[in-house]
Amino acid sequence: MAYQYNRPAAYLPDQARGPFVVPMHTLSLPAHWEEPLLRLYHGGMTEGQAERRRRVPTAAVNQLMRATAPDIVTVDSTARFGSENPWLYCQDAYPMAVTNLYIATWLKSLPRDAGDPETAALLMDCFRDLDSAALSWRTGGVDLLEQEVSPGGTALPAPHVYRLLPDVLAERIARQGPYEHHGQQLLFRQIAGRTGARGQGSGGAELMSNVIEYVPGRRGGGDGKSAYYAATLRITVRTVPFSPVPRVHVAAGVRRFVTGKVYMPYGKGVSAYLLPDDSLVHDGPQPQRFAVAMLEWRNGTTDWRQGGAEGMLAGISALDALPSPDRLVKEADHWIHGRDGIRIAIGHQAAMGRHTIGTGLMPSERRRLIEWAEQAIAPELVSVPKLERSTYARPPKKQLKKLPSIPKNMEEKDPEERAVILDQRKLNAAHNAQVLRVRLAEALEGEDLTAVVLHQNDTIRDQMIAAAETGLGLAGHRREQGPDIWVWEAEELTVRLHARPLGALGAPLGGDGVPRRGQEHDKAIEERRIGVARAMAALREALPGVRLAFVELDGQDAFRYAKRRTDPKHAIRLGCADAGLVTQFIRPPDAETEEALADAGLRAAAAWSDGLRQTGMRLVPQHTLGDTLIPANLNQVAFHLVERRLDGPTGKQQFTPIAVLIRPGAKCVLGKSADMHAWVPYPELLKSLTGRVEGRKNSAEQSALMAAFVKKTLAQLRSTPTLVLAHAQDIRKRWPWLRNDGLERDRLGLDGGPAQRIGLYGKQLRVIRIADGSRDETAQCWAEAEELSPELEGQQRGGIAMGLWRPGARRDSGRVFYSTTGKSGSQPNLTNDDAKLTPHTNASGNNAYRPTANAWNPDLLELTVACLQPGDDAEAWAAFVHQQRFSEDYRAGREGLALPLILHLARLADDYALPHEIEEALDPTEPQAAAVPYDAKSGQMAFDLESEDDDE
């Protein structure tokens, strides 16, 4: 079905109704409290530490209230003082005695060492200086649409709007009665609001249904054990560049819960959703919302995060009403239906492994649930107009030919008809392989492609050989065959593939034990890195020209839980980069079954293609817009921040701005980092990112480095047509102009100063900003063919449509467009009508209830054409970027990449951000004739690198 409209789940304030004012109770911290609280908080700090912490933190007490008083809405994670800055909001005034208990518990948590006599004296002085009578709940009206407008014409809602407007709307949804479909009802409650985020970063409000129990049948391969999940609705306030009106996004999803034992990730919390029969705090009101408490595991013990060292849960006497954390994580599902006066469900995380229930909702069920919820937010909010299909609807030019599909009844067809289909597939495959060989030869600048497969078993080795032969059409060009080397000589290039056992280089780090965090883990990485580097250097001496390593290594599942620090993948990548190789990893087969071997073949083909792209090979989508709309010889540049935090795989930080360039006439994709003076081939950029341990920079220093890098890069490209692409969520924190409130049409902002006319940076420069749906920044959507009408209630269907879309609203800026991809080929058996929350019968009368299926919907990618030159057509430039999502050398290229190709390549560089410092990293340019393979007795790999030439 060729859908002509896409319906976003986004809503605008009805301008005809005026302000949206609701009564609320608020509590503010008195202005005269600031000085004594800061004095208490800074006690025991150095002058420098106190200077960096200028505000009193409320994050801990906010989390405490989220766990025990969910009906209170907190707005700020740092204390702001004065009656004009409310800290807490509530529909009904919270009992003052309980409020004072929270305040006292909070004050006791502020000092660093509560047992120190000086700290105890400071605490007593603080209590004495505070006037508790000045603290009280006040009633008043709150304007939920309060806002200003940025210089670029974008709405700037007041900070409280991001939290309170979703909260009020969520409360309305919860009050409107159950969601019902096919005779089954779901009751929704609000969830206590997330703490910490403020203003535009706020997570808004969330609702969750009653828990749904699903028992998979043993006949279908299930284990017969109950699985638990619930429907969720998220309400957020968001803005759109150049629009003076904010909007509300409603998103539907699924939350899955743990059964049995809970895996506790180190240093990270696991959410427990609580619904007690009575208040967890003495004299507190019975909560109407789900509370959220965090469990965490540290130093071998599990505890409530809000209990912790501060003992805040104990301080308000709430621990007695909660089960023991140790028991809860062993029997997570025992409290799901209620026990000891409380219901508890532990949220499942992807890192915990597979869950019986699949992720997400398909379009039709998503539509039903959201259209039920939107009834409660009228009349103050109305739906945004549907998105209309762009007039520039053509896909990019085809460079590869589509292989004719093989019909299911192939064996029943006439022999001549079968021969025609097979011959056409053969011809098209040969054409495609030749195109790819030419592109690869260009990227290699006439050199041979020499790669090594470091395998654990012959199956993956054979699959990689087959992938190379099929992917590049080399079957008729084989010149040498095994046992350790395969050589193909085609007219365009020569391919050499060497096979070597991975051996001990792929063994878990730390040998029989798990290395401890810190120095022991660093040492384990260093030893493996050096071992891999020496082995690869010796390999390059024996086999000159090796540039790419395919490594068969167990996936993350083999290194989960307590074994997470034994994963050698990152050390292997570091060592290969030291020796001048880029790397691509592939998992071993899951089993020896026919199905598992077929899956391994598909993964080998994908690994081969991904590995070739790391050589800089490109198959850039060719647009269909003509030279009049899009200049010939257009450069594409993507800026990206390559970052690692302390909780990354090597335990070190990294901040490296990079740029990736697709230049007409260049033989491969190019790149550079902020410390490079010239563009280098893409694989050189990747290898340069490994091993960096950079001095810590504050946000201002990082922003200045980013601005200087952008300026320098644009100056180098000033004389040629250039399109800059930037992914908002990846880069705007260090390039603030890319925020919605920073954008101005045809003006570019750097250095934090005023935005300058784009012409000052070049008469041929254009800039387009991309934003995706993370944190609900863009709305969920569905393709729509049926109008909402009472006659079709419960029968309306949602679809998936690929295309470029333009807003249907009048007076639109004409600079914001949306891109979607087609149905995912990875799940061909899914249908748009598949349901997960309630029973459903599709249009054919068949059962469509499939709780175990992973649902999939396309992301609504927002394309903001920020800077153009006079006479440019904004929609044409958006169409160009949309077409760049369809790179045919990717297996998913027909369906579309998550981001345009150049941004996709920039993001892939993150895999090489592995900050790890050693005294003497291997220099791959130095002769390694003296390099000695590691002794197998020491647990390191020893290659046998003798070749036929050595035997002569």
mmCIF file of C-alpha atoms in Angstrom, residues 407-415 417-418:
data_model
loop_
_atom_site.group_PDB
_atom_site.id
_atom_site.type_symbol
_atom_site.label_atom_id
_atom_site.label_comp_id
_atom_site.label_asym_id
_atom_site.label_seq_id
_atom_site.Cartn_x
_atom_site.Cartn_y
_atom_site.Cartn_z
ATOM 1 C CA PRO A 407 9.540 -18.421 -5.853
ATOM 2 C CA LYS A 408 8.517 -20.848 -3.116
ATOM 3 C CA ASN A 409 7.136 -23.180 -5.792
ATOM 4 C CA MET A 410 10.359 -23.049 -7.813
ATOM 5 C CA GLU A 411 10.489 -26.838 -8.242
ATOM 6 C CA GLU A 412 6.997 -26.818 -9.747
ATOM 7 C CA LYS A 413 7.846 -24.309 -12.456
ATOM 8 C CA ASP A 414 8.681 -25.148 -16.040
ATOM 9 C CA PRO A 415 12.415 -25.959 -16.503
ATOM 10 C CA GLU A 417 11.196 -20.641 -16.597
ATOM 11 C CA ARG A 418 13.494 -21.827 -13.805
#
